[in-house]
Short mmCIF file of C-alpha atoms in Angstrom, two decimals:
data_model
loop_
_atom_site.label_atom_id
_atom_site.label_comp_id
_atom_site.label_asym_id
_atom_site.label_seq_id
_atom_site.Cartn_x
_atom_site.Cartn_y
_atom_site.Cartn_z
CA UNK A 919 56.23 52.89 72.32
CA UNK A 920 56.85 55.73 74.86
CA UNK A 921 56.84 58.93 73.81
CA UNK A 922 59.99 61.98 73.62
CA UNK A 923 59.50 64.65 76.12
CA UNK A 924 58.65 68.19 73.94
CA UNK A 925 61.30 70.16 73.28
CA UNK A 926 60.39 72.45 75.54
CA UNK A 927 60.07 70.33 78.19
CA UNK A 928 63.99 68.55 77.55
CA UNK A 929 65.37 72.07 77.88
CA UNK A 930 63.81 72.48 80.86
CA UNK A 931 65.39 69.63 82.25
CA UNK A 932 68.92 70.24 81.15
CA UNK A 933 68.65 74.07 82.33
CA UNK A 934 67.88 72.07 85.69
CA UNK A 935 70.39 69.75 85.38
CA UNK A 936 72.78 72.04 84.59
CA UNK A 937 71.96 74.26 87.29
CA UNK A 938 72.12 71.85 89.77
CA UNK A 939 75.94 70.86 88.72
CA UNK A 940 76.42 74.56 88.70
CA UNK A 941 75.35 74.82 92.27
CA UNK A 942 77.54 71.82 93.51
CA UNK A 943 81.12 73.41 93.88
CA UNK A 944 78.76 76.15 95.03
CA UNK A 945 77.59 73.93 97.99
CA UNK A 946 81.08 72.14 98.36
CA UNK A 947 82.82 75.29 98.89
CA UNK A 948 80.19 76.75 101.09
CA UNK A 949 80.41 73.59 103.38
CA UNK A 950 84.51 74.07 103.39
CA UNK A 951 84.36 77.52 104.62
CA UNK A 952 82.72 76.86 107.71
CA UNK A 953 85.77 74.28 108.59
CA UNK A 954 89.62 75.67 109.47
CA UNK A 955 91.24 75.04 106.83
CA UNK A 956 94.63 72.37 107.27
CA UNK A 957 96.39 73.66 110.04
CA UNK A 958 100.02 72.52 107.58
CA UNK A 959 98.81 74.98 104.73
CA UNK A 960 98.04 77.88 107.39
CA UNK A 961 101.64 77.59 109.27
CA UNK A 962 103.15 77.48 105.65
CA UNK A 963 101.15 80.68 105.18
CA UNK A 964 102.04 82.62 108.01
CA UNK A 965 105.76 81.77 107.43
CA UNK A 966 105.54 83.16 104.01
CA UNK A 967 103.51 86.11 104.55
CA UNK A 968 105.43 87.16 107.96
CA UNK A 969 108.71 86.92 106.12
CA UNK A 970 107.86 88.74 103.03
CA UNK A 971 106.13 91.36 105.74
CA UNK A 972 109.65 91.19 107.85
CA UNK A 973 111.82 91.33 104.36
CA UNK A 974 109.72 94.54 103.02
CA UNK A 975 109.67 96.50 106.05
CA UNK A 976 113.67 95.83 105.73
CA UNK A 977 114.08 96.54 102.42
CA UNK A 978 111.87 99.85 102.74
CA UNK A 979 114.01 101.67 105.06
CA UNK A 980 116.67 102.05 101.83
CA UNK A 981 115.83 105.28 100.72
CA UNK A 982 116.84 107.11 103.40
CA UNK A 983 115.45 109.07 106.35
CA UNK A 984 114.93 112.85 105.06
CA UNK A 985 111.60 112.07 103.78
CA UNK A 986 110.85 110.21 107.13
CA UNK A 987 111.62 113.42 109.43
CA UNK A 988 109.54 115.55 107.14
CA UNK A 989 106.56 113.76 107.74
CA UNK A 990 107.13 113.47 111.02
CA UNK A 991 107.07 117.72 111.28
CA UNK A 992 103.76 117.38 109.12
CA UNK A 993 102.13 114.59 111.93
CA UNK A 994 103.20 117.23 114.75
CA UNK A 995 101.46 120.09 112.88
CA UNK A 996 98.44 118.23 111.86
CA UNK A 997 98.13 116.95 115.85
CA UNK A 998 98.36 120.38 117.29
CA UNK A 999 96.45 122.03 114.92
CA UNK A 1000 93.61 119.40 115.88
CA UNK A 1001 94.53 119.02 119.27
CA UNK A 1002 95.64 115.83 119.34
CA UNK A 1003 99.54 116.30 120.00
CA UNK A 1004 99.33 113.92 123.68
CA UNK A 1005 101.88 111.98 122.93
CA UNK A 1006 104.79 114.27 124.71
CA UNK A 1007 102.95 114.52 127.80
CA UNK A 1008 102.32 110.77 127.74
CA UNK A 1009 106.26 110.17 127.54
CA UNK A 1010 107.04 112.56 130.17
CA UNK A 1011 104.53 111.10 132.42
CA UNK A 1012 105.47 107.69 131.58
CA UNK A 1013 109.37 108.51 132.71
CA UNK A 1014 108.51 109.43 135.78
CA UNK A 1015 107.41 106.20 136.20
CA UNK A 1016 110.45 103.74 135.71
CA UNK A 1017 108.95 100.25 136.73
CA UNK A 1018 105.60 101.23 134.49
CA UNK A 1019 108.65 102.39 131.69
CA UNK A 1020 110.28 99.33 131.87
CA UNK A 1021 107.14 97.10 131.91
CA UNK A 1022 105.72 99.30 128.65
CA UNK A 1023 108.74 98.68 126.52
CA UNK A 1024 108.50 94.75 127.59
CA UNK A 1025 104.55 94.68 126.36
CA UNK A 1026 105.99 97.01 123.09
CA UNK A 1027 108.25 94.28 122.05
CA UNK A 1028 106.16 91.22 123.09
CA UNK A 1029 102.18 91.41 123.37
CA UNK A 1030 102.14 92.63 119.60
CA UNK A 1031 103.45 88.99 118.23
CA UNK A 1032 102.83 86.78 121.34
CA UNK A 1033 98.64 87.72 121.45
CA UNK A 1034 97.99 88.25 117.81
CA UNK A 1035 99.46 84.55 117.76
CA UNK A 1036 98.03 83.22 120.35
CA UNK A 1037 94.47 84.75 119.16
CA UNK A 1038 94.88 83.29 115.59
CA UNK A 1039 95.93 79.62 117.15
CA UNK A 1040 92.56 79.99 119.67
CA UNK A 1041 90.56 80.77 116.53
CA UNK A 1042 91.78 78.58 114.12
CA UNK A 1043 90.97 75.17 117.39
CA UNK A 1044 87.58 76.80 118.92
CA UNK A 1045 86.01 78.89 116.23
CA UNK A 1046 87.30 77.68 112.80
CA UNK A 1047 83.38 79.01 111.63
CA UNK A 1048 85.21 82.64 111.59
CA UNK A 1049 88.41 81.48 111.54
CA UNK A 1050 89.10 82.22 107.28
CA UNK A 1051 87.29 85.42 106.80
CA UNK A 1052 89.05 86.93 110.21
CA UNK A 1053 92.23 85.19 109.27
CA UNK A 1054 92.19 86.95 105.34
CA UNK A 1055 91.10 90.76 107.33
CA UNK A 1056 94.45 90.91 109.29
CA UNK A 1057 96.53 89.43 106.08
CA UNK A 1058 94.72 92.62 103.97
CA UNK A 1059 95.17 95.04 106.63
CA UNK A 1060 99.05 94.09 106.90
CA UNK A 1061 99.64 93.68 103.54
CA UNK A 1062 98.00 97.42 102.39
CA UNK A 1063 99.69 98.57 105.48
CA UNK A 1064 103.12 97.85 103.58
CA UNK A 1065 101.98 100.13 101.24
CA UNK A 1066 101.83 102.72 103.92
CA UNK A 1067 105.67 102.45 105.09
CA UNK A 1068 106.78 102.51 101.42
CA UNK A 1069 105.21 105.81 100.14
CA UNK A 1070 104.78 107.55 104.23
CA UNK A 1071 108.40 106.45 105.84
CA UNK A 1072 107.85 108.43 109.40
CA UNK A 1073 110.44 109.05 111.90
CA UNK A 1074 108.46 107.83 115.30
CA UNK A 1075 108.46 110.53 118.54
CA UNK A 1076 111.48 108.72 120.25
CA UNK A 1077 113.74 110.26 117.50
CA UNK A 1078 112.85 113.50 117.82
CA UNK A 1079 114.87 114.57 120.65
CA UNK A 1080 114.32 117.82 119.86
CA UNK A 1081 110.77 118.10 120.63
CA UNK A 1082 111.14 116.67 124.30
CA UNK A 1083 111.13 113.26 123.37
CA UNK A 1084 112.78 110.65 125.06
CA UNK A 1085 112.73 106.63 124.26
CA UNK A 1086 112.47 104.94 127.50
CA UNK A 1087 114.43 101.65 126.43
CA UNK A 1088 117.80 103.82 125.76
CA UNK A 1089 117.18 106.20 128.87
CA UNK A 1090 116.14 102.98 131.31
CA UNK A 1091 118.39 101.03 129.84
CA UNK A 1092 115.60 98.91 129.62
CA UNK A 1093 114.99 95.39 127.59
CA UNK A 1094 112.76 96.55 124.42
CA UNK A 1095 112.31 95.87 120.74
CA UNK A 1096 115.05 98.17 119.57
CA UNK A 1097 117.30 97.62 122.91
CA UNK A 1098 120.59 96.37 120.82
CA UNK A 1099 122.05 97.45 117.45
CA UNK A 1100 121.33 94.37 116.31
CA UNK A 1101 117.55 94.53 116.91
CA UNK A 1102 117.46 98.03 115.49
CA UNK A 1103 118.84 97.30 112.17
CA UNK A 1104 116.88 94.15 111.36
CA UNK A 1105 113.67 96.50 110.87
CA UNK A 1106 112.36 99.17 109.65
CA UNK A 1107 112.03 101.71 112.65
CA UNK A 1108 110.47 104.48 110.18
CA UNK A 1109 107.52 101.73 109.48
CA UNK A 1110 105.00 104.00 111.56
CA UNK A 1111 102.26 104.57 109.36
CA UNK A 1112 99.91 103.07 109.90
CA UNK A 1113 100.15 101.66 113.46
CA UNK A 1114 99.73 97.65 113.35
CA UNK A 1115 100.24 97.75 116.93
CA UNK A 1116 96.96 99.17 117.05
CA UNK A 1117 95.98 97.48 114.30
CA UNK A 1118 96.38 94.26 115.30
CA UNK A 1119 95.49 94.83 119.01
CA UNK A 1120 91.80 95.85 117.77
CA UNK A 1121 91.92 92.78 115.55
CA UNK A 1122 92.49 90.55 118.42
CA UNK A 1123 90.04 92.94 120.91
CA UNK A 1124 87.18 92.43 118.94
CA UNK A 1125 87.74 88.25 118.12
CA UNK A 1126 87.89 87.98 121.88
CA UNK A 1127 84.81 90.18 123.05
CA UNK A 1128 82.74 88.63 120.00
CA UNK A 1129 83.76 85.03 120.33
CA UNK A 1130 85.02 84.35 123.98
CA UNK A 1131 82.46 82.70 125.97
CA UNK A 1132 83.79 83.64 129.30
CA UNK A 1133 83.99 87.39 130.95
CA UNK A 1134 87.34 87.76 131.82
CA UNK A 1135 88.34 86.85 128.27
CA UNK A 1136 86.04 89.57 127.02
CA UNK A 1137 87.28 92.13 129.44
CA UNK A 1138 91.28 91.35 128.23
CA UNK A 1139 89.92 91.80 124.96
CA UNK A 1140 88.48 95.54 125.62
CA UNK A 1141 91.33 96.47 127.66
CA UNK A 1142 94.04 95.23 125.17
CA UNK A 1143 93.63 97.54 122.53
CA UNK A 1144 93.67 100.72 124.79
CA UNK A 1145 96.53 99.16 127.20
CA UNK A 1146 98.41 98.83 123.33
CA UNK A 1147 97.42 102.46 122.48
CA UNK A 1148 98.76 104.01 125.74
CA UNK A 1149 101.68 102.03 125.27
CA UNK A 1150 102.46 102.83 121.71
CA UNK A 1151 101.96 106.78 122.68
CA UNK A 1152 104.10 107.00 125.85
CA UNK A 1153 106.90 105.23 124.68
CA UNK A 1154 106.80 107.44 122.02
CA UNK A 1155 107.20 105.16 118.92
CA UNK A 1156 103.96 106.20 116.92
CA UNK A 1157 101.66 109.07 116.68
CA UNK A 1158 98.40 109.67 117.58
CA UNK A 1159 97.31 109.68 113.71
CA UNK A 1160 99.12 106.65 113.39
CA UNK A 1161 96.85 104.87 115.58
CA UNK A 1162 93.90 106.20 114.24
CA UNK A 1163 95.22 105.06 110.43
CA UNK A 1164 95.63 101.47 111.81
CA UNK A 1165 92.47 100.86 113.66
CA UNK A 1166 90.50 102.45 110.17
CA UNK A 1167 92.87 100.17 108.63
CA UNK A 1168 91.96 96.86 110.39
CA UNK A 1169 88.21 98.16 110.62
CA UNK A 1170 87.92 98.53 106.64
CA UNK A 1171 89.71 95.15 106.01
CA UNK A 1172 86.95 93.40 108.57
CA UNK A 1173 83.96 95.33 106.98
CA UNK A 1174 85.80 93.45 103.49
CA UNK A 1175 86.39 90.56 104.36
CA UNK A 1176 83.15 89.79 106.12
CA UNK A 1177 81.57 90.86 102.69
CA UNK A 1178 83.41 88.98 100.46
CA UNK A 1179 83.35 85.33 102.65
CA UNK A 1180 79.48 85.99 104.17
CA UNK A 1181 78.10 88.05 101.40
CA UNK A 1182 79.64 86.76 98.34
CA UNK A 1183 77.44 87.10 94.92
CA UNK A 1184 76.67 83.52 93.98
CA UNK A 1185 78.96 83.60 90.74
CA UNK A 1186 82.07 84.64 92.51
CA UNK A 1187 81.42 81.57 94.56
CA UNK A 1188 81.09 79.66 91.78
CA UNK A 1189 84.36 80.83 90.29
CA UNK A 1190 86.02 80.39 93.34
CA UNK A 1191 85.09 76.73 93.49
CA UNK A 1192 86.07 76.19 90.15
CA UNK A 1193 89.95 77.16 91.04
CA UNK A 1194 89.84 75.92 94.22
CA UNK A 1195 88.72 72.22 92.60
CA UNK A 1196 91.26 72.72 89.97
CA UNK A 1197 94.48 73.56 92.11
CA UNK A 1198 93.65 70.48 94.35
CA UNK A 1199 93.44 68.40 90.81
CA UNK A 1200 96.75 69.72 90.03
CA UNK A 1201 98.12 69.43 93.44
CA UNK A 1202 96.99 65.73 93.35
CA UNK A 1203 98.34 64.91 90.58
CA UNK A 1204 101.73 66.46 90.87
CA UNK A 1205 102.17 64.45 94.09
CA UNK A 1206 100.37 61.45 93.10
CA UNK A 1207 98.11 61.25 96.09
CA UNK A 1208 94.31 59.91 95.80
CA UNK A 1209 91.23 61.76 96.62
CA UNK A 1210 90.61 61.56 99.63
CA UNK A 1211 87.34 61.08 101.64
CA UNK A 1212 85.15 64.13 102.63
CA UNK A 1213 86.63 65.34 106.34
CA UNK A 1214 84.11 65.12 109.14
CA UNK A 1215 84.30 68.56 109.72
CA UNK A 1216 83.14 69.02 106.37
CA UNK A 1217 80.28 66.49 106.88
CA UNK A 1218 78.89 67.49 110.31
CA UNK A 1219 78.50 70.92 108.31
CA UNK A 1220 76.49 69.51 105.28
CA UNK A 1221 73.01 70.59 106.19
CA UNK A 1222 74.87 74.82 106.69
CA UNK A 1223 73.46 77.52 104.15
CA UNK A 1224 75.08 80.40 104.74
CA UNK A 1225 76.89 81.59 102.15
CA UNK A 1226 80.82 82.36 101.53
CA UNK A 1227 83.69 83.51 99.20
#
């Protein structure tokens, strides 16, 4: 007759057992993040989140505008006691201009939505490796930066007419963001701090001189950011502090997001399994689909070790 296994010795195997089932959502969800997620689930996202963005900014402007041309006097006196107050001599310089004028308000109310999504779309097909933990940075950027335009409304240069400041879509009659009435109140025009023009313009910059493969690809993506900043200045819709606010702003949510998808402590990985398992249980069984089979993007990444969050 075969003899039991010491006591000591059966713990030791279920502590190993049980470590190893510990460490298989751990695995699983480490092998998911390096795959895009479904591509039905991220449009669904970006509809939601860019309408409760569009709503808020909307909804935000209720209050009034007193507050926002107070702050704008304390922008103008922080800038000049620093030195910083270019943004007058960048408007002035930019009228005297008119085709450059017209072109700048065209890039003002395009580039901003037409790169960022065109950046997001080339990530999400060629580098779905980075694609989440990129993705989430811009999301937490945006979303704190809501915070921003509820509790700083600021009145951007073009309305201060009193300063010297002119908006080059009214005096050009040019086409631009806020060309019609219509435009104009379907936002939030005091929604100035923090810049996610030059937010998101360093967001795609950096994707594009990290990840591109070719030159001219990484040379758009140095030059866009600056090209948005000189644009954002001489048209005279933000500040020079609101620039700086949005690129710390997309810099801290990178720096955070890289930590918590690259870095992430083993048991918040483990946690994050566990939901993740158990909303796709739910999700399965509230539309009475089968589990499906492992995807082959999830496959071919198997043998990866680098961990996520």
């Amino acid at each position: 007759m075969a003899q039991s296994a010491p006591p000591a010795a059966r713990r030791d195997q279920a502590h190993q057992a049980g470590s190893g089932e510990r460490r298989k959502p751990a695995a699983t969800m480490r092998r998911r993040l390096l795959t895009a997620p479904p591509v039905w689930r991220e449009l669904l996202l970006v509809v939601l989140f860019y309408t409760g963005y569009t709503l808020t900014r909307i909804v935000l402007v209720q209050d009034g505008t007193g507050p926002a041309f107070a702050h704008a006097d304390q922008i103008l006196r922080a800038e000049r006691f620093l030195g910083l107050d270019v943004e007058l001599h960048l408007n002035q310089t930019l009228l005297g201009v008119p085709w450059l004028a017209r072109t700048a308000n065209i890039f003002y109310a395009t580039m901003h939505f037409a790169v960022t999504l065109v950046v997001v779309v080339w990530l999400y097909r060629y580098r779905p490796r980075h694609y989440r933990w990129l993705r989430t940075s811009i999301m937490l950027a945006t979303g704190v930066a809501l915070i921003g335009f509820w509790l700083y409304p600021l009145a951007p240069p073009r309305f201060l007419h009193s300063e010297g400041f002119v908006d080059p879509v009214t005096a050009l009659h040019s086409l631009g963001l806020y060309a019609s009435d219509a435009s104009g109140s379907l936002t939030n025009q005091y929604a100035a701090m923090p810049s996610m023009h030059a937010g998101w313009s360093l967001w795609c910059g950096l994707i594009l001189v990290k990840l591109a493969s070719q030159k001219w690809a990484k040379a758009l993506g140095a030059l866009y950011p600056v090209t948005t900043v000189f644009v954002i200045l001489s048209t005279a819709n933000h500040y020079v502090l609101d620039a700086v606010a949005g690129i710390a702003l997309i810099g801290g949510s990178l720096l955070v997001s890289w930590i918590l998808y690259e870095r992430c402590p083993a048991p918040l990985l483990l946690a994050r399994a566990r939901v993740s398992d158990r909303i796709a249980q739910r999700t399965r069984r509230s539309t009475g689909a089968r589990p499906g089979k492992a995807s082959p993007g999830s496959a071919a990444t198997g043998g990866a070790t680098r961990s996520g969050c």
